[in-house]
DNA sequence: ACACCTATTCTAGAACT
DNA sequence: AGTTCTAGAATAGGTGT
């Protein structure tokens, strides 16, 4: 005991390093010259050997440790990282079983006591950590996997459901677009019908005027066909109204801007700055139609014009009727004079139409219209009839204005409605190209089967849908928005989808009759005086609208305006993006 | 060596059990009486003890094994499940360190050699498997987790994209529905306007008739208001047309079936089985209007009726004009007689309207209408005017028919169009309930933020959207389809959504004016002779349509019919399902 | 007395034969 | 399956607070 302590003490005095007790005792054991026969340095001081394990265990070990078991001693050696030197290295005495036990450690060298500080006890603390960490990790990972599996199945369901919903939504959108197209066509037809009706009325009035007061008018057969030509956008409609045999009245409606050269794109300017266009005719109070006699023709509208700050109607006729069908070449000087005192559009069929539908104008015109029916229809009855028409028009106008009020109030109070408005604002107006119309059905099916390529499908669907000739007729070309879109577009798909509008924008919109270079402007509640660049009915009505400024005051104008307020069918920007990103 | 072998042999002869070598040698060692000083049975044969480990290791072990290490021997004991008997059990000699080493095993008992067969070597075979399985599992799981993480991120992207697309689609659908609603409203307005115009014309004609031939007519002021009342669907519209001050002509349009009591739901019967309804008037050849003089009134329509196999028009007037505003109480006998020889609807405003718009009828009526304007409007001019109207109507009709032809050809040739038709067929017509209109914006936002609750959102969105009062006006009630849907519906949402239609179906459609009990039938290309149960314009027009059978022959009828062909806004069945399944 | 570290003992793992 | 070396694990012991 004292020996071991002394050895430890001697060893410990060499430095301040806190050498573990086992290492100190081992050092002492090996260093002790008295025990060299049992345990000693070997191999030139690189290792140490226990020459007589029996004596070592039973005699030496108890002096340094609390046991006399060689195994315990060896265990400690192992714990401190000592390793046994195998017998073959010892040399020749391989066969000799009871050869000395030899151990080594990188930091346990003779004369190098200071190295002992580097010898660390193998803590089992590391190991449980390792194992526990591993196990914990495994459990963690396992649970995570479980969780992820659930999540994945959830997402699978969700995705499938969403896919179905998307499919249904595409269907719905297609159906709605179809309906919209049908409606728009119907609207166009109806409005065309009404305009036609009014135009005819105007012609009749013109006929009458000439036969009565003028006598210089051309033959009535001429009047039947040449003055106005309602522009038809799609070939089919055009074919119907143009090439129909027996249809002796092809209408040619020219844009009012054709008359004013160089002002084609800015209707706002046209209306506000050009006094020749009597767009500012106010709704004169209705109900006093019976006071409107032919003698008062031109007086009331003129007053109305003046009340609106417009100049007197010396240049009221933006579109003229010419005896020969000169298209677009009409100028103010060529105007056939009739009702020269009548301010609103005079011989312009549009004015007549408006006058028919507008209360005061209708009365003002009615007298002249009925002059041709002296024998067949009693004047009183005709007056009655027109009175009724006027009343109904009046009522309709009132209803329309009332509806309009209601509408806006709905928009304000109904969150859904307002939300819709907001949504609509966000929609981008990107017309598609007409490619690959024939692929839609396959793609619709592909939505179900194909899992990954939804983008292509949707795009195709979009394109195809837009490519529907029915719909292409109704497309509007809001050039400014398209330009903005083009700037922001960074993917090829979007650019390709915008191909058509960009083309139509680049070109002077001269080649196609159905393209309207104007961009949509909401002239909703402004009382019909500022149609501006607003695209009206995308097809038939726009030119007519411009052509017949007085329509603004008639219920038909309300119809047209309202129809134009229904935004044209154009794909959602988000839709495009979403489709292109899938 | 021989001793050990012999011991093993002796021990092994006791039974056929394949006792492992170590156990046999151990048995021999312990049993051998010659080595009892070194190793022997102890504790009454329950255990064995090594009394002198030094001698045992160096002298006995080599005789039985290939080594002389006690540790190796002990290792074997441990492998076979032997356990050391701790010192305290040995008794008192605790302090004596070099006490005997004592081991025990349940199946290693003195005199019980046969039990040795139960002693099994502890195979580490389980352990490597365990560890390897564990490691493999861990690696597997780890890779799986990696894979799943990638998949999840992929799915996340996909889902986000889909969500965006979905959102855009919902927006699009909402916008389209909005547009559709606007269009429908506009259509209703226009048609109402036209019908109003026609009605007034009729009234004028009636007035004239009475003042001329009858003299028994009531005051003209009465005629201004009482006969027809256009049903307005939403409260707002109703308020406008009903409560508007100064609007002296509230129109009341009653279903034609009101006249025929008990036949309200079956329009097919009405039209096909009731000869009183001259719905089968054919389009008489147009263009010969100039030949139509008042003398021919009633002749041509009558012929037309007869050509269609209908009875002569003795009971032609299904709806009558009464001097007092008796709503819905009119019966055939109360018909005010005028133009008694005129078959088509005679004093019925609808008939007059139709006659105005229909070529032949218009001519037939025109004479009488104009009789009240003898002084103010010359008869010739009035005739001219009406002639123009007729011509334009004729042209419009031709155009419409032409368009129709074009339309169907498009449907046939355009795969998209046909596909759309097919899609539309698949759409279920399930009107929504009007709940929670105000939640849409929040839900639209929630689509972005909330990740999990898409189902609720979509449902809400759907319901809310459907709940838009604007849209509810346009809803149709195809009862048969609804019934089918109700049978197939198994989820609450669908059922709830179908609540309203089912209600309107169940009830006799008496409570609400805007509900039409008819189910949609496509009488598209059949030439206007079989309107059947087809719902026309969902709102205003249907009743009017029924009320004015002659409208079927006018361009307005075409408008109405075409408007009715635009399917009403109703959610897609797939949409509903998808939304409920999310 | 408790916490922390070390030491001892028994058992097990692993590699090699 | 045996042998050897090493490690794990539990417990005991020691030290400092």
Tab-separated table of C-alpha atoms in Angstrom, chain B residues 74-377:
chain	number	residue	atom	x	y	z
B	74	UNK	CA	-15.665	-18.542	-17.757
B	75	UNK	CA	-16.551	-17.093	-21.126
B	76	UNK	CA	-17.759	-20.453	-22.214
B	77	UNK	CA	-19.766	-20.807	-19.058
B	78	UNK	CA	-21.401	-17.510	-19.785
B	79	UNK	CA	-22.090	-18.451	-23.328
B	80	UNK	CA	-23.943	-21.513	-22.152
B	81	UNK	CA	-25.916	-19.519	-19.693
B	82	UNK	CA	-24.050	-20.334	-16.553
B	83	UNK	CA	-24.052	-17.690	-13.934
B	84	UNK	CA	-21.647	-16.987	-11.167
B	85	UNK	CA	-22.854	-17.466	-7.650
B	86	UNK	CA	-21.871	-14.372	-5.786
B	87	UNK	CA	-19.765	-14.563	-2.740
B	88	UNK	CA	-22.347	-13.565	-0.206
B	89	UNK	CA	-24.330	-16.640	-0.907
B	90	UNK	CA	-21.316	-18.699	-0.223
B	91	UNK	CA	-21.567	-17.830	3.390
B	92	UNK	CA	-19.412	-16.067	5.819
B	93	UNK	CA	-16.099	-15.957	4.121
B	94	UNK	CA	-16.946	-12.737	2.332
B	95	UNK	CA	-13.811	-11.004	3.199
B	96	UNK	CA	-11.668	-13.781	1.923
B	97	UNK	CA	-10.848	-12.650	-1.539
B	98	UNK	CA	-9.518	-15.781	-2.968
B	99	UNK	CA	-12.631	-17.691	-2.327
B	100	UNK	CA	-13.809	-20.364	-4.682
B	101	UNK	CA	-15.402	-19.395	-7.920
B	102	UNK	CA	-18.937	-20.740	-7.970
B	103	UNK	CA	-21.244	-21.134	-11.002
B	104	UNK	CA	-24.730	-22.431	-11.491
B	105	UNK	CA	-27.193	-23.290	-14.243
B	106	UNK	CA	-30.767	-24.469	-13.949
B	107	UNK	CA	-30.010	-27.495	-16.035
B	108	UNK	CA	-26.563	-28.237	-14.633
B	109	UNK	CA	-27.293	-30.288	-11.538
B	110	UNK	CA	-25.482	-33.153	-9.973
B	111	UNK	CA	-26.891	-36.548	-10.983
B	112	UNK	CA	-28.986	-34.823	-13.693
B	113	UNK	CA	-26.885	-35.304	-16.779
B	114	UNK	CA	-29.972	-35.575	-18.966
B	115	UNK	CA	-30.799	-31.944	-18.226
B	116	UNK	CA	-27.704	-30.850	-20.084
B	117	UNK	CA	-29.621	-31.258	-23.306
B	118	UNK	CA	-31.705	-28.251	-22.311
B	119	UNK	CA	-28.723	-26.000	-22.024
B	120	UNK	CA	-28.464	-23.972	-25.188
B	121	UNK	CA	-25.515	-21.987	-26.335
B	122	UNK	CA	-26.270	-18.321	-26.490
B	123	UNK	CA	-26.006	-17.644	-30.146
B	124	UNK	CA	-25.058	-14.232	-31.201
B	125	UNK	CA	-26.938	-15.081	-34.374
B	126	UNK	CA	-29.857	-13.108	-33.082
B	127	UNK	CA	-27.787	-10.111	-32.434
B	128	UNK	CA	-26.202	-9.460	-35.800
B	129	UNK	CA	-29.566	-9.936	-37.355
B	130	UNK	CA	-31.025	-7.540	-34.926
B	131	UNK	CA	-28.355	-5.006	-35.444
B	132	UNK	CA	-28.191	-5.480	-39.148
B	133	UNK	CA	-31.936	-5.398	-39.467
B	134	UNK	CA	-31.962	-2.343	-37.361
B	135	UNK	CA	-29.315	-0.694	-39.444
B	136	UNK	CA	-30.884	-1.759	-42.656
B	137	UNK	CA	-34.191	-0.581	-41.417
B	138	UNK	CA	-32.693	2.661	-40.440
B	139	UNK	CA	-31.114	3.150	-43.780
B	140	UNK	CA	-34.211	2.045	-45.526
B	141	UNK	CA	-36.342	4.292	-43.488
B	142	UNK	CA	-33.916	7.100	-43.917
B	143	UNK	CA	-33.922	6.830	-47.660
B	144	UNK	CA	-37.625	6.427	-47.621
B	145	UNK	CA	-37.927	9.543	-45.582
B	146	UNK	CA	-35.758	11.343	-48.015
B	147	UNK	CA	-37.852	10.153	-50.881
B	148	UNK	CA	-41.008	11.024	-49.141
B	149	UNK	CA	-39.718	14.443	-48.347
B	150	UNK	CA	-39.038	15.068	-51.967
B	151	UNK	CA	-42.397	13.701	-52.900
B	152	UNK	CA	-44.032	15.853	-50.359
B	153	UNK	CA	-42.355	18.960	-51.541
B	154	UNK	CA	-43.356	18.034	-55.041
B	155	UNK	CA	-46.878	17.488	-53.991
B	156	UNK	CA	-46.814	20.694	-52.084
B	157	UNK	CA	-45.847	22.555	-55.157
B	158	UNK	CA	-48.376	20.721	-57.188
B	159	UNK	CA	-51.067	21.344	-54.699
B	160	UNK	CA	-50.204	24.967	-54.376
B	161	UNK	CA	-50.275	25.312	-58.091
B	162	UNK	CA	-53.541	23.523	-58.259
B	163	UNK	CA	-54.839	25.703	-55.527
B	164	UNK	CA	-53.907	28.735	-57.482
B	165	UNK	CA	-55.495	27.307	-60.537
B	166	UNK	CA	-58.531	26.462	-58.546
B	167	UNK	CA	-58.728	29.918	-57.184
B	168	UNK	CA	-58.386	31.387	-60.597
B	169	UNK	CA	-61.034	29.031	-61.834
B	170	UNK	CA	-63.370	30.020	-59.096
B	171	UNK	CA	-62.723	33.589	-59.931
B	172	UNK	CA	-63.348	32.888	-63.547
B	173	UNK	CA	-66.512	31.032	-62.767
B	174	UNK	CA	-67.699	33.819	-60.548
B	175	UNK	CA	-66.882	36.379	-63.131
B	176	UNK	CA	-68.557	34.350	-65.814
B	177	UNK	CA	-71.585	33.878	-63.697
B	178	UNK	CA	-71.643	37.540	-63.037
B	179	UNK	CA	-71.426	38.245	-66.703
B	180	UNK	CA	-74.049	35.687	-67.390
B	181	UNK	CA	-76.303	37.259	-64.848
B	182	UNK	CA	-75.754	40.661	-66.311
B	183	UNK	CA	-76.408	39.357	-69.750
B	184	UNK	CA	-79.499	37.602	-68.644
B	185	UNK	CA	-80.761	40.691	-66.967
B	186	UNK	CA	-80.047	42.708	-70.018
B	187	UNK	CA	-81.770	40.160	-72.175
B	188	UNK	CA	-84.736	40.255	-69.904
B	189	UNK	CA	-84.831	43.994	-70.063
B	190	UNK	CA	-84.640	44.048	-73.797
B	191	UNK	CA	-87.229	41.391	-74.259
B	192	UNK	CA	-89.422	43.016	-71.729
B	193	UNK	CA	-88.980	46.225	-73.582
B	194	UNK	CA	-89.959	44.639	-76.836
B	195	UNK	CA	-92.879	42.872	-75.320
B	196	UNK	CA	-93.940	46.026	-73.624
B	197	UNK	CA	-93.777	47.810	-76.903
B	198	UNK	CA	-95.847	45.164	-78.513
B	199	UNK	CA	-98.330	45.117	-75.721
B	200	UNK	CA	-98.816	48.831	-75.972
B	201	UNK	CA	-99.304	48.527	-79.618
B	202	UNK	CA	-101.922	45.964	-78.899
B	203	UNK	CA	-103.590	48.196	-76.451
B	204	UNK	CA	-103.608	50.964	-78.945
B	205	UNK	CA	-105.132	48.641	-81.423
B	206	UNK	CA	-107.666	47.608	-78.877
B	207	UNK	CA	-108.466	51.191	-78.128
B	208	UNK	CA	-108.904	51.952	-81.710
B	209	UNK	CA	-111.083	48.948	-82.224
B	210	UNK	CA	-113.343	49.845	-79.435
B	211	UNK	CA	-113.635	53.432	-80.303
B	212	UNK	CA	-114.398	52.590	-83.872
B	213	UNK	CA	-116.381	49.417	-83.965
B	214	UNK	CA	-117.345	48.925	-80.384
B	215	UNK	CA	-117.705	52.147	-78.650
B	216	UNK	CA	-118.029	50.158	-75.435
B	217	UNK	CA	-114.377	50.357	-74.474
B	218	UNK	CA	-113.306	51.754	-71.187
B	219	UNK	CA	-111.307	54.909	-70.794
B	220	UNK	CA	-107.881	54.814	-72.414
B	221	UNK	CA	-106.231	55.441	-69.093
B	222	UNK	CA	-107.350	52.096	-67.912
B	223	UNK	CA	-105.707	50.381	-70.788
B	224	UNK	CA	-102.412	51.720	-69.737
B	225	UNK	CA	-101.926	49.446	-66.887
B	226	UNK	CA	-104.053	46.549	-66.079
B	227	UNK	CA	-103.600	43.645	-68.330
B	228	UNK	CA	-100.218	42.215	-68.010
B	229	UNK	CA	-97.784	42.200	-65.254
B	230	UNK	CA	-94.277	41.145	-65.964
B	231	UNK	CA	-93.094	39.026	-63.064
B	232	UNK	CA	-89.967	40.277	-61.476
B	233	UNK	CA	-87.894	37.813	-59.566
B	234	UNK	CA	-85.770	39.614	-57.067
B	235	UNK	CA	-87.162	42.030	-54.620
B	236	UNK	CA	-85.160	44.845	-55.999
B	237	UNK	CA	-86.375	44.481	-59.506
B	238	UNK	CA	-89.832	44.018	-58.238
B	239	UNK	CA	-89.549	47.139	-56.196
B	240	UNK	CA	-88.430	49.027	-59.186
B	241	UNK	CA	-91.184	48.034	-61.482
B	242	UNK	CA	-93.865	47.836	-58.885
B	243	UNK	CA	-93.337	50.608	-56.427
B	244	UNK	CA	-91.787	53.089	-58.680
B	245	UNK	CA	-93.773	56.291	-58.376
B	246	UNK	CA	-95.010	57.678	-61.606
B	247	UNK	CA	-94.852	54.305	-63.222
B	248	UNK	CA	-98.426	54.007	-64.099
B	249	UNK	CA	-98.182	50.831	-66.016
B	250	UNK	CA	-97.314	47.908	-63.829
B	251	UNK	CA	-97.335	44.948	-66.027
B	252	UNK	CA	-98.805	41.706	-64.835
B	253	UNK	CA	-97.943	38.793	-66.961
B	254	UNK	CA	-99.759	35.716	-65.895
B	255	UNK	CA	-99.019	32.265	-66.891
B	256	UNK	CA	-101.263	31.162	-69.636
B	257	UNK	CA	-102.006	28.106	-67.623
B	258	UNK	CA	-103.743	30.252	-65.084
B	259	UNK	CA	-106.571	30.556	-67.487
B	260	UNK	CA	-106.943	26.850	-67.859
B	261	UNK	CA	-107.370	25.853	-64.311
B	262	UNK	CA	-105.847	22.573	-63.322
B	263	UNK	CA	-103.417	22.402	-66.164
B	264	UNK	CA	-100.757	24.595	-64.758
B	265	UNK	CA	-97.932	22.128	-64.719
B	266	UNK	CA	-98.284	20.539	-68.071
B	267	UNK	CA	-97.647	22.991	-70.790
B	268	UNK	CA	-97.278	20.220	-73.218
B	269	UNK	CA	-100.860	19.336	-72.691
B	270	UNK	CA	-101.806	22.920	-72.925
B	271	UNK	CA	-100.283	23.374	-76.228
B	272	UNK	CA	-100.987	20.091	-77.827
B	273	UNK	CA	-104.337	19.175	-76.475
B	274	UNK	CA	-106.065	22.487	-76.137
B	275	UNK	CA	-107.277	23.845	-79.377
B	276	UNK	CA	-108.028	27.136	-77.722
B	277	UNK	CA	-104.358	27.943	-77.811
B	278	UNK	CA	-103.274	28.859	-81.270
B	279	UNK	CA	-99.698	27.998	-80.645
B	280	UNK	CA	-99.366	26.127	-83.835
B	281	UNK	CA	-99.541	29.115	-86.091
B	282	UNK	CA	-97.059	28.571	-88.838
B	283	UNK	CA	-94.813	31.128	-90.323
B	284	UNK	CA	-96.871	32.332	-93.168
B	285	UNK	CA	-94.847	33.272	-96.139
B	286	UNK	CA	-93.548	36.754	-95.703
B	287	UNK	CA	-93.082	39.440	-98.288
B	288	UNK	CA	-96.692	39.607	-99.355
B	289	UNK	CA	-97.589	42.055	-96.678
B	290	UNK	CA	-98.736	44.621	-99.172
B	291	UNK	CA	-101.498	42.245	-100.110
B	292	UNK	CA	-102.623	42.118	-96.516
B	293	UNK	CA	-105.428	44.574	-96.148
B	294	UNK	CA	-107.885	44.869	-93.370
B	295	UNK	CA	-110.300	42.972	-95.511
B	296	UNK	CA	-108.078	39.924	-95.261
B	297	UNK	CA	-107.783	40.080	-91.540
B	298	UNK	CA	-108.345	36.741	-89.991
B	299	UNK	CA	-108.254	34.854	-93.206
B	300	UNK	CA	-104.635	34.126	-93.516
B	301	UNK	CA	-104.003	33.167	-89.921
B	302	UNK	CA	-107.014	30.989	-90.033
B	303	UNK	CA	-105.664	29.211	-93.005
B	304	UNK	CA	-102.399	28.850	-91.274
B	305	UNK	CA	-104.125	27.303	-88.363
B	306	UNK	CA	-105.925	24.884	-90.509
B	307	UNK	CA	-102.846	23.881	-92.363
B	308	UNK	CA	-101.349	22.883	-89.100
B	309	UNK	CA	-104.246	20.665	-88.268
B	310	UNK	CA	-105.660	22.866	-85.595
B	311	UNK	CA	-109.229	23.747	-85.180
B	312	UNK	CA	-110.607	26.977	-86.503
B	313	UNK	CA	-110.026	29.888	-84.205
B	314	UNK	CA	-113.313	30.096	-82.501
B	315	UNK	CA	-111.590	29.746	-79.122
B	316	UNK	CA	-108.355	31.338	-80.008
B	317	UNK	CA	-108.046	33.760	-77.123
B	318	UNK	CA	-106.572	32.035	-74.088
B	319	UNK	CA	-105.919	35.253	-72.265
B	320	UNK	CA	-108.391	38.032	-72.315
B	321	UNK	CA	-108.293	41.671	-71.690
B	322	UNK	CA	-110.698	42.782	-69.092
B	323	UNK	CA	-111.669	46.350	-68.443
B	324	UNK	CA	-111.146	45.895	-64.757
B	325	UNK	CA	-107.762	44.611	-63.623
B	326	UNK	CA	-108.924	41.187	-62.638
B	327	UNK	CA	-105.738	39.269	-62.268
B	328	UNK	CA	-105.790	35.734	-63.411
B	329	UNK	CA	-109.523	35.559	-63.326
B	330	UNK	CA	-110.086	36.034	-66.998
B	331	UNK	CA	-112.001	33.343	-68.793
B	332	UNK	CA	-112.719	32.789	-72.414
B	333	UNK	CA	-116.255	33.972	-72.130
B	334	UNK	CA	-115.144	37.309	-70.801
B	335	UNK	CA	-113.159	38.086	-73.870
B	336	UNK	CA	-113.857	41.499	-75.153
B	337	UNK	CA	-114.695	41.071	-78.713
B	338	UNK	CA	-112.821	42.937	-81.342
B	339	UNK	CA	-111.757	41.724	-84.699
B	340	UNK	CA	-113.911	38.773	-84.049
B	341	UNK	CA	-112.825	37.285	-87.300
B	342	UNK	CA	-109.147	37.582	-86.406
B	343	UNK	CA	-107.980	34.240	-85.223
B	344	UNK	CA	-104.668	34.926	-83.572
B	345	UNK	CA	-105.195	36.095	-80.026
B	346	UNK	CA	-107.443	38.923	-81.135
B	347	UNK	CA	-107.606	41.353	-78.290
B	348	UNK	CA	-104.927	39.573	-76.371
B	349	UNK	CA	-102.038	41.966	-76.015
B	350	UNK	CA	-99.747	39.139	-76.753
B	351	UNK	CA	-101.451	38.495	-79.979
B	352	UNK	CA	-101.227	42.112	-80.878
B	353	UNK	CA	-97.592	42.141	-80.043
B	354	UNK	CA	-97.056	39.099	-82.097
B	355	UNK	CA	-99.018	40.523	-84.886
B	356	UNK	CA	-96.846	43.560	-84.843
B	357	UNK	CA	-93.738	41.549	-85.077
B	358	UNK	CA	-95.027	38.849	-87.271
B	359	UNK	CA	-95.191	39.833	-90.849
B	360	UNK	CA	-98.700	38.891	-91.783
B	361	UNK	CA	-100.188	39.653	-88.468
B	362	UNK	CA	-98.449	42.944	-88.344
B	363	UNK	CA	-100.058	43.913	-91.584
B	364	UNK	CA	-103.364	42.601	-90.478
B	365	UNK	CA	-103.150	44.642	-87.320
B	366	UNK	CA	-101.511	47.649	-88.790
B	367	UNK	CA	-104.580	48.830	-90.509
B	368	UNK	CA	-106.554	48.901	-87.360
B	369	UNK	CA	-103.836	50.378	-85.317
B	370	UNK	CA	-103.442	53.296	-87.582
B	371	UNK	CA	-107.082	54.087	-87.761
B	372	UNK	CA	-106.739	56.282	-84.748
B	373	UNK	CA	-104.300	58.601	-86.442
B	374	UNK	CA	-106.275	60.028	-89.258
B	375	UNK	CA	-105.218	63.601	-89.042
B	376	UNK	CA	-101.814	63.606	-87.627
B	377	UNK	CA	-100.233	60.779	-89.544
